[in-house]
Amino acid sequence: MPSIENLSGWGNYDQRKCLTKYLNSSSALRHWVTSNGDSFIARGFGRSYGDAAINSTGHVLHQCYRNRFLVFDEASGKLICEAGVSLADIISVFLPRGWFLPTTPGTKFVSVGGAIAADVHGKNHHVDGSWGKFVQSFELLLPNGEVKHCSRIQNQDLFRSTIGGMGLTGIILTAEIQLIPVKTAWVKVDYKRTKDLNDTFAIFAKDAAKYRYSVAWIDCVSKGKSMGRSVCMFGNDADKKEVPNLYRQTPLSVTPKRNKTVLFDFPNWVLNPLSTKVFNFLYYAGNKNCTKLVDYDSFFYPLDSILNWNRIYGTRGFVQYQAFLPPKNAEKGYRKILEQITKAGFASFLAVFKSCGSGREGLLSFLDEGYTLALDLPNTGENLQALSRELDKIVIENEGRLYLAKDALTDSTSFAQMYPQLPEFKLVKAKIDPRQQIISEQARRLKIVEEK
Ligand SMILES: Cc1cc2nc3c(=O)[nH]c(=O)nc-3n(C[C@H](O)[C@H](O)[C@H](O)COP(=O)(O)OP(=O)(O)OC[C@H]3O[C@@H](n4cnc5c(N)ncnc54)[C@H](O)[C@@H]3O)c2cc1C
């Protein structure tokens, strides 16, 4: 029997009652898909922010129990695992053996299936590209029960549609991933403060290519001359001799931290423009130019140390607006975006800026050469929707696009303008899913799937 669960994305923005199923083997999934004519969407750890992993008119199929490691080749770092394995599991088993993720999003509580479906990126996109680049192959369960082996050689169209395809081409059963060798679990990070947006772009242009990891936190509350001032963090994997003394003998391990947990939804007023301004002021003031050795967990996953931190936004929830812009338009486009947010009376608690390299792995993959900026915005109802429409216009004018893993509000027309390869994606989808059985709320809203 299916259960009924109230589900949403990480932003708790659009909550829906969904019929859910936990099927812990590929054969059980296959049996369910072929014997049940209902619509469905796969769900990993629900870390996409909007409505990509919910379906209120059919089923949501949880994948997190299919989480076995199947094969690991110690010589090459090739890992084959079920798609419900989390990035946290991979790190805890393979980092002590000298292998790490080739790239990682800002949380490790993400499944391998979710990472492929969103073609996730990390702080090294400008050097290494996105997750899809390190996926050698995967097994994909189609709605008719067939299992297809997809790679750059076999079933290429399915491979390119599934990477970044937000679960709409089938259920990823297993995947072969290339891990990368590391000597330590530490990153040597140079912190550099900038005085405004122009300075932030200048320092990225000058320095980012010298480092494997580059990211900036932008103070998006400050206005006028200091608008866009940032704390930039540029890092490289640390050598054994750079590791703190205490860890020299065990450079691949770090002391586990005691995570804090937000146990209840904060009142909606806690995150307001004033508290956001104070946080932004203190963060900027507290981070002077310096070099630090930072353990992988603190560097890649600072937010994971507070479990359920999304509850700080209260029951109203929030969205994350993440836009990519190409180099020629990035500075003027992001300036306009920051101005528009201030004009609309919003303040983003967190604003994360990254530089990106060229080459999109999937038809609906997000990043290409340029920059990306992610902004958290509280749900204030119609105001937020109006702001999102204005921001979409700026993104389209500047030849950019939004990230599907974060999107909760865009409309189908804007989406089609941002993703010119959508018709190609739809052709592949129509071939393998003629009854349009695989569908999410996001796919409905964006008309990626049009129900008959
Ligand atoms: C704090 C935080 C920081 C983040 N930072 C980043 C970042 O830096 N970079 C980045 O790229 N992303 C980032 N993300 C987004 C996150 O990496 C993606 O949304 C990712 O897809 C979430 O994986 P999940 O397992 O939770 O999948 P879900 O959110 O459950 O699902 C996401 C999509 O994957 C599909 N899917 C899941 N499992 C399967 C499967 N087995 N087969 C087929 N489809 C499947 C779903 O249908 C859905 O469309 C962040 C999210 C959070 C909460």
mmCIF file with all atom_site columns, N, CA and C in Angstrom, residues 68-74 77-82 94 175-177:
data_model
loop_
_atom_site.group_PDB
_atom_site.id
_atom_site.type_symbol
_atom_site.label_atom_id
_atom_site.label_alt_id
_atom_site.label_comp_id
_atom_site.label_asym_id
_atom_site.label_entity_id
_atom_site.label_seq_id
_atom_site.pdbx_PDB_ins_code
_atom_site.Cartn_x
_atom_site.Cartn_y
_atom_site.Cartn_z
_atom_site.occupancy
_atom_site.B_iso_or_equiv
_atom_site.pdbx_formal_charge
_atom_site.auth_seq_id
_atom_site.auth_comp_id
_atom_site.auth_asym_id
_atom_site.auth_atom_id
_atom_site.pdbx_PDB_model_num
ATOM 1  N N  . ARG A 1 68  ? 23.168 0.591  -2.004  1.00 0.00 ? 68  ARG A N  1
ATOM 2  C CA . ARG A 1 68  ? 24.323 -0.313 -1.831  1.00 0.00 ? 68  ARG A CA 1
ATOM 3  C C  . ARG A 1 68  ? 25.469 0.074  -2.767  1.00 0.00 ? 68  ARG A C  1
ATOM 4  N N  . PHE A 1 69  ? 26.697 -0.058 -2.238  1.00 0.00 ? 69  PHE A N  1
ATOM 5  C CA . PHE A 1 69  ? 27.866 0.016  -3.120  1.00 0.00 ? 69  PHE A CA 1
ATOM 6  C C  . PHE A 1 69  ? 27.981 -1.336 -3.805  1.00 0.00 ? 69  PHE A C  1
ATOM 7  N N  . LEU A 1 70  ? 28.261 -1.370 -5.114  1.00 0.00 ? 70  LEU A N  1
ATOM 8  C CA . LEU A 1 70  ? 28.294 -2.647 -5.825  1.00 0.00 ? 70  LEU A CA 1
ATOM 9  C C  . LEU A 1 70  ? 29.715 -3.067 -6.197  1.00 0.00 ? 70  LEU A C  1
ATOM 10 N N  . VAL A 1 71  ? 30.474 -2.162 -6.801  1.00 0.00 ? 71  VAL A N  1
ATOM 11 C CA . VAL A 1 71  ? 31.853 -2.494 -7.222  1.00 0.00 ? 71  VAL A CA 1
ATOM 12 C C  . VAL A 1 71  ? 32.721 -1.257 -6.997  1.00 0.00 ? 71  VAL A C  1
ATOM 13 N N  . PHE A 1 72  ? 33.949 -1.469 -6.498  1.00 0.00 ? 72  PHE A N  1
ATOM 14 C CA . PHE A 1 72  ? 34.908 -0.361 -6.458  1.00 0.00 ? 72  PHE A CA 1
ATOM 15 C C  . PHE A 1 72  ? 36.257 -0.866 -6.929  1.00 0.00 ? 72  PHE A C  1
ATOM 16 N N  . ASP A 1 73  ? 36.845 -0.148 -7.884  1.00 0.00 ? 73  ASP A N  1
ATOM 17 C CA . ASP A 1 73  ? 38.166 -0.520 -8.371  1.00 0.00 ? 73  ASP A CA 1
ATOM 18 C C  . ASP A 1 73  ? 39.193 0.409  -7.726  1.00 0.00 ? 73  ASP A C  1
ATOM 19 N N  . GLU A 1 74  ? 39.903 -0.162 -6.781  1.00 0.00 ? 74  GLU A N  1
ATOM 20 C CA . GLU A 1 74  ? 40.862 0.610  -5.973  1.00 0.00 ? 74  GLU A CA 1
ATOM 21 C C  . GLU A 1 74  ? 41.957 1.235  -6.835  1.00 0.00 ? 74  GLU A C  1
ATOM 22 N N  . GLY A 1 77  ? 39.693 4.050  -9.194  1.00 0.00 ? 77  GLY A N  1
ATOM 23 C CA . GLY A 1 77  ? 38.736 4.930  -8.515  1.00 0.00 ? 77  GLY A CA 1
ATOM 24 C C  . GLY A 1 77  ? 37.337 4.882  -9.120  1.00 0.00 ? 77  GLY A C  1
ATOM 25 N N  . LYS A 1 78  ? 37.059 3.859  -9.914  1.00 0.00 ? 78  LYS A N  1
ATOM 26 C CA . LYS A 1 78  ? 35.712 3.732  -10.495 1.00 0.00 ? 78  LYS A CA 1
ATOM 27 C C  . LYS A 1 78  ? 34.784 3.059  -9.496  1.00 0.00 ? 78  LYS A C  1
ATOM 28 N N  . LEU A 1 79  ? 33.651 3.688  -9.257  1.00 0.00 ? 79  LEU A N  1
ATOM 29 C CA . LEU A 1 79  ? 32.687 3.169  -8.285  1.00 0.00 ? 79  LEU A CA 1
ATOM 30 C C  . LEU A 1 79  ? 31.370 2.890  -8.987  1.00 0.00 ? 79  LEU A C  1
ATOM 31 N N  . ILE A 1 80  ? 30.820 1.699  -8.766  1.00 0.00 ? 80  ILE A N  1
ATOM 32 C CA . ILE A 1 80  ? 29.462 1.423  -9.240  1.00 0.00 ? 80  ILE A CA 1
ATOM 33 C C  . ILE A 1 80  ? 28.588 1.267  -8.000  1.00 0.00 ? 80  ILE A C  1
ATOM 34 N N  . CYS A 1 81  ? 27.492 2.015  -7.958  1.00 0.00 ? 81  CYS A N  1
ATOM 35 C CA . CYS A 1 81  ? 26.625 1.950  -6.782  1.00 0.00 ? 81  CYS A CA 1
ATOM 36 C C  . CYS A 1 81  ? 25.173 2.155  -7.185  1.00 0.00 ? 81  CYS A C  1
ATOM 37 N N  . GLU A 1 82  ? 24.270 1.841  -6.260  1.00 0.00 ? 82  GLU A N  1
ATOM 38 C CA . GLU A 1 82  ? 22.860 2.125  -6.507  1.00 0.00 ? 82  GLU A CA 1
ATOM 39 C C  . GLU A 1 82  ? 22.641 3.634  -6.391  1.00 0.00 ? 82  GLU A C  1
ATOM 40 N N  . PHE A 1 94  ? 35.061 6.188  1.230   1.00 0.00 ? 94  PHE A N  1
ATOM 41 C CA . PHE A 1 94  ? 36.212 6.250  0.307   1.00 0.00 ? 94  PHE A CA 1
ATOM 42 C C  . PHE A 1 94  ? 37.237 7.341  0.621   1.00 0.00 ? 94  PHE A C  1
ATOM 43 N N  . ALA A 1 175 ? 24.764 3.559  -11.036 1.00 0.00 ? 175 ALA A N  1
ATOM 44 C CA . ALA A 1 175 ? 25.619 4.457  -11.829 1.00 0.00 ? 175 ALA A CA 1
ATOM 45 C C  . ALA A 1 175 ? 27.078 4.125  -11.592 1.00 0.00 ? 175 ALA A C  1
ATOM 46 N N  . GLU A 1 176 ? 27.877 4.368  -12.632 1.00 0.00 ? 176 GLU A N  1
ATOM 47 C CA . GLU A 1 176 ? 29.331 4.184  -12.525 1.00 0.00 ? 176 GLU A CA 1
ATOM 48 C C  . GLU A 1 176 ? 29.961 5.575  -12.498 1.00 0.00 ? 176 GLU A C  1
ATOM 49 N N  . ILE A 1 177 ? 30.623 5.861  -11.392 1.00 0.00 ? 177 ILE A N  1
ATOM 50 C CA . ILE A 1 177 ? 31.157 7.213  -11.165 1.00 0.00 ? 177 ILE A CA 1
ATOM 51 C C  . ILE A 1 177 ? 32.672 7.151  -11.028 1.00 0.00 ? 177 ILE A C  1
#
